Amino acid sequence: MLTDTPVRLGVQIQPQHVTYSEMRDAVRRLEDMGVDILFNWDHFFPLTGDPDGSHFESWTMLGAWAEQTERVEFGALVNCNSYRNPDLQADMARTIDHMSAKGGEGRFILGTGAGWFQKDYDEYGYEFGTPGTRLDDLAEGLARIHARWDALKPPPTRKIPVMIGGKGEQKTLRLVARYADYWHSFVHPEELPHKLSVIEKWAQREGRDTSTLILSNELARRTEEGADQLFDGGVRLFTLAFRGPDYDYDLVRSWLAWRDAKNGGRP
């Protein structure tokens, strides 16, 4: 578990109930404000509010962000593995990685998970299965993604970081131990020691060193005291849900100030 890395703030721009121009403006403003990572999510319909309201697709948007932004890292929080062939996911990720490089390394993060929102599957004709089958598909998919990255020409500009979301101890955390650079969850501070012990148990079986694993957690409905507790538990990436069209930039500023204080006054 990596705790000597600076605290970073990721903002998840929810692609629902807004116009694309409003999201484009939010991307520009958030990057200019100094946010570290921008996320969207990988669904086909709104998760809150009017279930038939406006909504936009994730990967297409990420390609646009690769061109629009200059500094910020970005990805989906999280991609749904079920919707796309794993080799295609790897190729899309590699392409977006190159699009975002701007003369240096790419800035794309592959956040991924097993999927859970049944309406996405039913409306778009995907087999929903069970939590177990979806997690098995994710395990197969991650293996194929890494194999495809090794075969693509040109390869990615860097080792594309992988973020895995979830907390299930028998399958999800084993995949975290095997593949993840970031583990994202919503667990409470008091749960972290146990979950980390499970990850370490799986890491020993997988023969992988997880000392560089970065812990990620959500700031929604948390106070600074709650965020401090997560920080003390080892979390270093804090994500903030960002809802439009009335975006609360003051809230982002307050968490950026908290981040900078944690980093000794440095952004």
mmCIF file of N, CA and C in Angstrom, residues 30-126:
data_model
loop_
_atom_site.group_PDB
_atom_site.id
_atom_site.type_symbol
_atom_site.label_atom_id
_atom_site.label_comp_id
_atom_site.label_asym_id
_atom_site.label_seq_id
_atom_site.Cartn_x
_atom_site.Cartn_y
_atom_site.Cartn_z
ATOM 1 N N LEU A 30 -12.366 22.440 -14.477
ATOM 2 C CA LEU A 30 -11.775 21.585 -13.444
ATOM 3 C C LEU A 30 -10.290 21.375 -13.681
ATOM 4 N N GLU A 31 -9.887 21.202 -14.924
ATOM 5 C CA GLU A 31 -8.452 21.075 -15.193
ATOM 6 C C GLU A 31 -7.733 22.367 -14.826
ATOM 7 N N ASP A 32 -8.320 23.519 -15.180
ATOM 8 C CA ASP A 32 -7.703 24.800 -14.851
ATOM 9 C C ASP A 32 -7.613 25.023 -13.341
ATOM 10 N N MET A 33 -8.563 24.469 -12.591
ATOM 11 C CA MET A 33 -8.561 24.626 -11.139
ATOM 12 C C MET A 33 -7.482 23.783 -10.469
ATOM 13 N N GLY A 34 -6.970 22.777 -11.149
ATOM 14 C CA GLY A 34 -5.918 21.946 -10.573
ATOM 15 C C GLY A 34 -6.353 20.567 -10.128
ATOM 16 N N VAL A 35 -7.559 20.125 -10.529
ATOM 17 C CA VAL A 35 -7.975 18.754 -10.221
ATOM 18 C C VAL A 35 -6.987 17.781 -10.853
ATOM 19 N N ASP A 36 -6.724 16.673 -10.176
ATOM 20 C CA ASP A 36 -5.712 15.721 -10.632
ATOM 21 C C ASP A 36 -6.233 14.735 -11.670
ATOM 22 N N ILE A 37 -7.442 14.236 -11.459
ATOM 23 C CA ILE A 37 -8.012 13.210 -12.342
ATOM 24 C C ILE A 37 -9.472 13.562 -12.606
ATOM 25 N N LEU A 38 -9.912 13.365 -13.839
ATOM 26 C CA LEU A 38 -11.320 13.513 -14.198
ATOM 27 C C LEU A 38 -11.880 12.139 -14.558
ATOM 28 N N PHE A 39 -13.072 11.867 -14.056
ATOM 29 C CA PHE A 39 -13.754 10.613 -14.350
ATOM 30 C C PHE A 39 -15.134 10.890 -14.930
ATOM 31 N N ASN A 40 -15.638 9.939 -15.708
ATOM 32 C CA ASN A 40 -17.077 9.849 -15.944
ATOM 33 C C ASN A 40 -17.526 8.490 -15.410
ATOM 34 N N TRP A 41 -18.671 7.988 -15.869
ATOM 35 C CA TRP A 41 -19.043 6.613 -15.536
ATOM 36 C C TRP A 41 -19.526 5.914 -16.788
ATOM 37 N N ASP A 42 -19.573 4.592 -16.742
ATOM 38 C CA ASP A 42 -19.899 3.791 -17.915
ATOM 39 C C ASP A 42 -21.280 3.169 -17.754
ATOM 40 N N HIS A 43 -22.297 3.994 -17.999
ATOM 41 C CA HIS A 43 -23.684 3.533 -18.025
ATOM 42 C C HIS A 43 -24.356 4.112 -19.260
ATOM 43 N N PHE A 44 -25.564 3.627 -19.542
ATOM 44 C CA PHE A 44 -26.301 4.092 -20.708
ATOM 45 C C PHE A 44 -27.525 4.924 -20.343
ATOM 46 N N PHE A 45 -27.857 4.950 -19.071
ATOM 47 C CA PHE A 45 -29.029 5.676 -18.590
ATOM 48 C C PHE A 45 -28.691 6.360 -17.271
ATOM 49 N N PRO A 46 -29.428 7.423 -16.915
ATOM 50 C CA PRO A 46 -29.169 8.088 -15.635
ATOM 51 C C PRO A 46 -29.326 7.133 -14.460
ATOM 52 N N LEU A 47 -28.517 7.362 -13.438
ATOM 53 C CA LEU A 47 -28.607 6.573 -12.210
ATOM 54 C C LEU A 47 -29.458 7.260 -11.158
ATOM 55 N N THR A 48 -29.640 8.563 -11.283
ATOM 56 C CA THR A 48 -30.490 9.314 -10.360
ATOM 57 C C THR A 48 -31.357 10.271 -11.170
ATOM 58 N N GLY A 49 -32.385 10.785 -10.521
ATOM 59 C CA GLY A 49 -33.283 11.698 -11.212
ATOM 60 C C GLY A 49 -34.143 10.953 -12.226
ATOM 61 N N ASP A 50 -34.565 11.658 -13.271
ATOM 62 C CA ASP A 50 -35.413 11.086 -14.311
ATOM 63 C C ASP A 50 -34.692 9.920 -14.974
ATOM 64 N N PRO A 51 -35.215 8.695 -14.851
ATOM 65 C CA PRO A 51 -34.507 7.542 -15.412
ATOM 66 C C PRO A 51 -34.430 7.553 -16.925
ATOM 67 N N ASP A 52 -35.249 8.389 -17.566
ATOM 68 C CA ASP A 52 -35.214 8.499 -19.016
ATOM 69 C C ASP A 52 -34.660 9.853 -19.459
ATOM 70 N N GLY A 53 -33.924 10.515 -18.568
ATOM 71 C CA GLY A 53 -33.360 11.818 -18.876
ATOM 72 C C GLY A 53 -32.137 11.725 -19.775
ATOM 73 N N SER A 54 -31.548 12.882 -20.033
ATOM 74 C CA SER A 54 -30.386 12.956 -20.921
ATOM 75 C C SER A 54 -29.204 12.174 -20.342
ATOM 76 N N HIS A 55 -28.468 11.538 -21.252
ATOM 77 C CA HIS A 55 -27.312 10.751 -20.823
ATOM 78 C C HIS A 55 -26.387 10.559 -22.001
ATOM 79 N N PHE A 56 -25.063 10.436 -21.731
ATOM 80 C CA PHE A 56 -24.068 10.259 -22.786
ATOM 81 C C PHE A 56 -23.163 9.072 -22.476
ATOM 82 N N GLU A 57 -22.602 8.500 -23.555
ATOM 83 C CA GLU A 57 -21.783 7.285 -23.472
ATOM 84 C C GLU A 57 -20.360 7.605 -23.056
ATOM 85 N N SER A 58 -19.737 6.679 -22.335
ATOM 86 C CA SER A 58 -18.479 6.924 -21.651
ATOM 87 C C SER A 58 -17.258 6.981 -22.570
ATOM 88 N N TRP A 59 -16.983 5.908 -23.304
ATOM 89 C CA TRP A 59 -15.713 5.808 -24.024
ATOM 90 C C TRP A 59 -15.576 6.869 -25.111
ATOM 91 N N THR A 60 -16.678 7.172 -25.807
ATOM 92 C CA THR A 60 -16.619 8.228 -26.818
ATOM 93 C C THR A 60 -16.183 9.539 -26.184
ATOM 94 N N MET A 61 -16.756 9.823 -25.031
ATOM 95 C CA MET A 61 -16.424 11.040 -24.293
ATOM 96 C C MET A 61 -14.958 11.050 -23.864
ATOM 97 N N LEU A 62 -14.430 9.905 -23.443
ATOM 98 C CA LEU A 62 -13.040 9.851 -22.998
ATOM 99 C C LEU A 62 -12.075 10.164 -24.139
ATOM 100 N N GLY A 63 -12.426 9.747 -25.355
ATOM 101 C CA GLY A 63 -11.602 10.113 -26.497
ATOM 102 C C GLY A 63 -11.569 11.617 -26.703
ATOM 103 N N ALA A 64 -12.714 12.274 -26.505
ATOM 104 C CA ALA A 64 -12.758 13.736 -26.620
ATOM 105 C C ALA A 64 -11.928 14.390 -25.516
ATOM 106 N N TRP A 65 -11.990 13.855 -24.306
ATOM 107 C CA TRP A 65 -11.209 14.405 -23.201
ATOM 108 C C TRP A 65 -9.713 14.278 -23.472
ATOM 109 N N ALA A 66 -9.316 13.184 -24.132
ATOM 110 C CA ALA A 66 -7.899 13.004 -24.449
ATOM 111 C C ALA A 66 -7.382 14.164 -25.284
ATOM 112 N N GLU A 67 -8.205 14.642 -26.205
ATOM 113 C CA GLU A 67 -7.812 15.768 -27.050
ATOM 114 C C GLU A 67 -7.999 17.103 -26.347
ATOM 115 N N GLN A 68 -9.050 17.236 -25.549
ATOM 116 C CA GLN A 68 -9.369 18.529 -24.943
ATOM 117 C C GLN A 68 -8.396 18.917 -23.845
ATOM 118 N N THR A 69 -7.947 17.931 -23.061
ATOM 119 C CA THR A 69 -7.145 18.241 -21.876
ATOM 120 C C THR A 69 -5.659 18.186 -22.188
ATOM 121 N N GLU A 70 -4.867 18.785 -21.304
ATOM 122 C CA GLU A 70 -3.422 18.845 -21.490
ATOM 123 C C GLU A 70 -2.642 18.186 -20.357
ATOM 124 N N ARG A 71 -3.185 18.217 -19.149
ATOM 125 C CA ARG A 71 -2.425 17.795 -17.969
ATOM 126 C C ARG A 71 -3.105 16.692 -17.180
ATOM 127 N N VAL A 72 -4.388 16.805 -16.992
ATOM 128 C CA VAL A 72 -5.120 15.962 -16.067
ATOM 129 C C VAL A 72 -5.167 14.516 -16.567
ATOM 130 N N GLU A 73 -5.084 13.557 -15.634
ATOM 131 C CA GLU A 73 -5.358 12.168 -15.966
ATOM 132 C C GLU A 73 -6.871 11.979 -16.017
ATOM 133 N N PHE A 74 -7.314 10.883 -16.639
ATOM 134 C CA PHE A 74 -8.759 10.721 -16.812
ATOM 135 C C PHE A 74 -9.086 9.255 -17.091
ATOM 136 N N GLY A 75 -10.356 8.922 -16.866
ATOM 137 C CA GLY A 75 -10.840 7.574 -17.132
ATOM 138 C C GLY A 75 -12.274 7.451 -16.679
ATOM 139 N N ALA A 76 -12.792 6.248 -16.700
ATOM 140 C CA ALA A 76 -14.147 5.974 -16.216
ATOM 141 C C ALA A 76 -14.074 5.430 -14.796
ATOM 142 N N LEU A 77 -15.026 5.837 -13.995
ATOM 143 C CA LEU A 77 -15.149 5.337 -12.619
ATOM 144 C C LEU A 77 -16.512 4.646 -12.508
ATOM 145 N N VAL A 78 -16.600 3.404 -12.940
ATOM 146 C CA VAL A 78 -15.610 2.653 -13.682
ATOM 147 C C VAL A 78 -16.243 2.127 -14.966
ATOM 148 N N ASN A 79 -15.371 1.703 -15.907
ATOM 149 C CA ASN A 79 -15.799 1.010 -17.107
ATOM 150 C C ASN A 79 -16.505 -0.295 -16.732
ATOM 151 N N CYS A 80 -17.529 -0.654 -17.525
ATOM 152 C CA CYS A 80 -18.195 -1.948 -17.317
ATOM 153 C C CYS A 80 -17.604 -2.968 -18.283
ATOM 154 N N ASN A 81 -16.950 -3.958 -17.758
ATOM 155 C CA ASN A 81 -16.289 -4.969 -18.578
ATOM 156 C C ASN A 81 -17.258 -5.715 -19.491
ATOM 157 N N SER A 82 -18.517 -5.833 -19.079
ATOM 158 C CA SER A 82 -19.464 -6.678 -19.809
ATOM 159 C C SER A 82 -19.812 -6.162 -21.198
ATOM 160 N N TYR A 83 -19.677 -4.872 -21.434
ATOM 161 C CA TYR A 83 -20.235 -4.291 -22.648
ATOM 162 C C TYR A 83 -19.365 -4.484 -23.882
ATOM 163 N N ARG A 84 -18.078 -4.795 -23.689
ATOM 164 C CA ARG A 84 -17.164 -4.771 -24.825
ATOM 165 C C ARG A 84 -16.187 -5.944 -24.749
ATOM 166 N N ASN A 85 -15.860 -6.480 -25.905
ATOM 167 C CA ASN A 85 -14.833 -7.501 -26.007
ATOM 168 C C ASN A 85 -13.547 -7.003 -25.336
ATOM 169 N N PRO A 86 -12.900 -7.810 -24.488
ATOM 170 C CA PRO A 86 -11.718 -7.338 -23.765
ATOM 171 C C PRO A 86 -10.578 -6.870 -24.668
ATOM 172 N N ASP A 87 -10.367 -7.552 -25.794
ATOM 173 C CA ASP A 87 -9.309 -7.120 -26.699
ATOM 174 C C ASP A 87 -9.625 -5.761 -27.299
ATOM 175 N N LEU A 88 -10.910 -5.522 -27.567
ATOM 176 C CA LEU A 88 -11.318 -4.202 -28.048
ATOM 177 C C LEU A 88 -11.110 -3.145 -26.967
ATOM 178 N N GLN A 89 -11.450 -3.475 -25.718
ATOM 179 C CA GLN A 89 -11.200 -2.532 -24.623
ATOM 180 C C GLN A 89 -9.721 -2.159 -24.561
ATOM 181 N N ALA A 90 -8.855 -3.161 -24.689
ATOM 182 C CA ALA A 90 -7.417 -2.904 -24.635
ATOM 183 C C ALA A 90 -6.995 -1.979 -25.756
ATOM 184 N N ASP A 91 -7.523 -2.199 -26.965
ATOM 185 C CA ASP A 91 -7.152 -1.375 -28.107
ATOM 186 C C ASP A 91 -7.692 0.044 -27.951
ATOM 187 N N MET A 92 -8.913 0.181 -27.467
ATOM 188 C CA MET A 92 -9.461 1.520 -27.227
ATOM 189 C C MET A 92 -8.628 2.258 -26.188
ATOM 190 N N ALA A 93 -8.274 1.554 -25.113
ATOM 191 C CA ALA A 93 -7.476 2.182 -24.059
ATOM 192 C C ALA A 93 -6.117 2.618 -24.590
ATOM 193 N N ARG A 94 -5.468 1.742 -25.382
ATOM 194 C CA ARG A 94 -4.172 2.075 -25.968
ATOM 195 C C ARG A 94 -4.282 3.291 -26.877
ATOM 196 N N THR A 95 -5.344 3.345 -27.691
ATOM 197 C CA THR A 95 -5.517 4.465 -28.613
ATOM 198 C C THR A 95 -5.732 5.767 -27.853
ATOM 199 N N ILE A 96 -6.592 5.744 -26.825
ATOM 200 C CA ILE A 96 -6.823 6.945 -26.031
ATOM 201 C C ILE A 96 -5.552 7.348 -25.285
ATOM 202 N N ASP A 97 -4.788 6.368 -24.849
ATOM 203 C CA ASP A 97 -3.495 6.650 -24.213
ATOM 204 C C ASP A 97 -2.612 7.476 -25.146
ATOM 205 N N HIS A 98 -2.510 7.073 -26.397
ATOM 206 C CA HIS A 98 -1.694 7.814 -27.364
ATOM 207 C C HIS A 98 -2.308 9.178 -27.666
ATOM 208 N N MET A 99 -3.619 9.240 -27.785
ATOM 209 C CA MET A 99 -4.274 10.522 -28.060
ATOM 210 C C MET A 99 -3.964 11.549 -26.981
ATOM 211 N N SER A 100 -3.828 11.099 -25.763
ATOM 212 C CA SER A 100 -3.647 12.012 -24.634
ATOM 213 C C SER A 100 -2.181 12.321 -24.344
ATOM 214 N N ALA A 101 -1.259 11.713 -25.078
ATOM 215 C CA ALA A 101 0.155 11.821 -24.718
ATOM 216 C C ALA A 101 0.706 13.224 -24.933
ATOM 217 N N LYS A 102 0.326 13.908 -26.018
ATOM 218 C CA LYS A 102 0.754 15.285 -26.288
ATOM 219 C C LYS A 102 2.278 15.437 -26.191
ATOM 220 N N GLY A 103 2.998 14.478 -26.765
ATOM 221 C CA GLY A 103 4.448 14.565 -26.757
ATOM 222 C C GLY A 103 5.130 13.872 -25.590
ATOM 223 N N GLY A 104 4.363 13.390 -24.625
ATOM 224 C CA GLY A 104 4.930 12.687 -23.482
ATOM 225 C C GLY A 104 4.230 11.356 -23.297
ATOM 226 N N GLU A 105 4.035 10.960 -22.051
ATOM 227 C CA GLU A 105 3.296 9.741 -21.765
ATOM 228 C C GLU A 105 1.801 10.028 -21.755
ATOM 229 N N GLY A 106 1.019 8.987 -22.005
ATOM 230 C CA GLY A 106 -0.426 9.111 -21.950
ATOM 231 C C GLY A 106 -0.921 9.349 -20.536
ATOM 232 N N ARG A 107 -2.195 9.717 -20.445
ATOM 233 C CA ARG A 107 -2.772 10.095 -19.155
ATOM 234 C C ARG A 107 -4.026 9.290 -18.818
ATOM 235 N N PHE A 108 -4.258 8.213 -19.552
ATOM 236 C CA PHE A 108 -5.479 7.438 -19.385
ATOM 237 C C PHE A 108 -5.331 6.425 -18.259
ATOM 238 N N ILE A 109 -6.378 6.286 -17.453
ATOM 239 C CA ILE A 109 -6.472 5.265 -16.405
ATOM 240 C C ILE A 109 -7.613 4.333 -16.768
ATOM 241 N N LEU A 110 -7.354 3.031 -16.802
ATOM 242 C CA LEU A 110 -8.415 2.066 -17.077
ATOM 243 C C LEU A 110 -9.077 1.665 -15.765
ATOM 244 N N GLY A 111 -10.146 2.358 -15.428
ATOM 245 C CA GLY A 111 -10.974 1.932 -14.307
ATOM 246 C C GLY A 111 -11.968 0.901 -14.803
ATOM 247 N N THR A 112 -12.119 -0.206 -14.111
ATOM 248 C CA THR A 112 -13.014 -1.246 -14.612
ATOM 249 C C THR A 112 -13.677 -1.997 -13.467
ATOM 250 N N GLY A 113 -14.811 -2.587 -13.795
ATOM 251 C CA GLY A 113 -15.554 -3.370 -12.823
ATOM 252 C C GLY A 113 -16.471 -4.345 -13.539
ATOM 253 N N ALA A 114 -17.207 -5.122 -12.770
ATOM 254 C CA ALA A 114 -18.001 -6.221 -13.323
ATOM 255 C C ALA A 114 -19.372 -5.786 -13.813
ATOM 256 N N GLY A 115 -19.825 -4.575 -13.449
ATOM 257 C CA GLY A 115 -21.164 -4.133 -13.852
ATOM 258 C C GLY A 115 -22.221 -4.538 -12.848
ATOM 259 N N TRP A 116 -23.296 -3.722 -12.791
ATOM 260 C CA TRP A 116 -24.324 -4.010 -11.792
ATOM 261 C C TRP A 116 -25.717 -3.457 -12.161
ATOM 262 N N PHE A 117 -25.799 -2.499 -13.079
ATOM 263 C CA PHE A 117 -27.064 -1.789 -13.347
ATOM 264 C C PHE A 117 -27.825 -2.539 -14.433
ATOM 265 N N GLN A 118 -28.856 -3.295 -14.042
ATOM 266 C CA GLN A 118 -29.477 -4.242 -14.963
ATOM 267 C C GLN A 118 -30.114 -3.559 -16.165
ATOM 268 N N LYS A 119 -30.619 -2.356 -16.003
ATOM 269 C CA LYS A 119 -31.262 -1.673 -17.128
ATOM 270 C C LYS A 119 -30.299 -1.518 -18.294
ATOM 271 N N ASP A 120 -29.025 -1.226 -18.008
ATOM 272 C CA ASP A 120 -28.031 -1.113 -19.076
ATOM 273 C C ASP A 120 -27.999 -2.386 -19.918
ATOM 274 N N TYR A 121 -28.002 -3.516 -19.262
ATOM 275 C CA TYR A 121 -27.910 -4.802 -19.946
ATOM 276 C C TYR A 121 -29.190 -5.098 -20.722
ATOM 277 N N ASP A 122 -30.323 -4.934 -20.065
ATOM 278 C CA ASP A 122 -31.592 -5.287 -20.695
ATOM 279 C C ASP A 122 -31.867 -4.424 -21.922
ATOM 280 N N GLU A 123 -31.649 -3.129 -21.805
ATOM 281 C CA GLU A 123 -31.982 -2.217 -22.899
ATOM 282 C C GLU A 123 -31.026 -2.347 -24.082
ATOM 283 N N TYR A 124 -29.776 -2.720 -23.811
ATOM 284 C CA TYR A 124 -28.789 -2.790 -24.892
ATOM 285 C C TYR A 124 -28.497 -4.223 -25.337
ATOM 286 N N GLY A 125 -29.206 -5.192 -24.769
ATOM 287 C CA GLY A 125 -29.126 -6.555 -25.262
ATOM 288 C C GLY A 125 -27.943 -7.362 -24.765
ATOM 289 N N TYR A 126 -27.411 -7.007 -23.597
ATOM 290 C CA TYR A 126 -26.320 -7.783 -23.008
ATOM 291 C C TYR A 126 -26.871 -8.763 -21.980
#
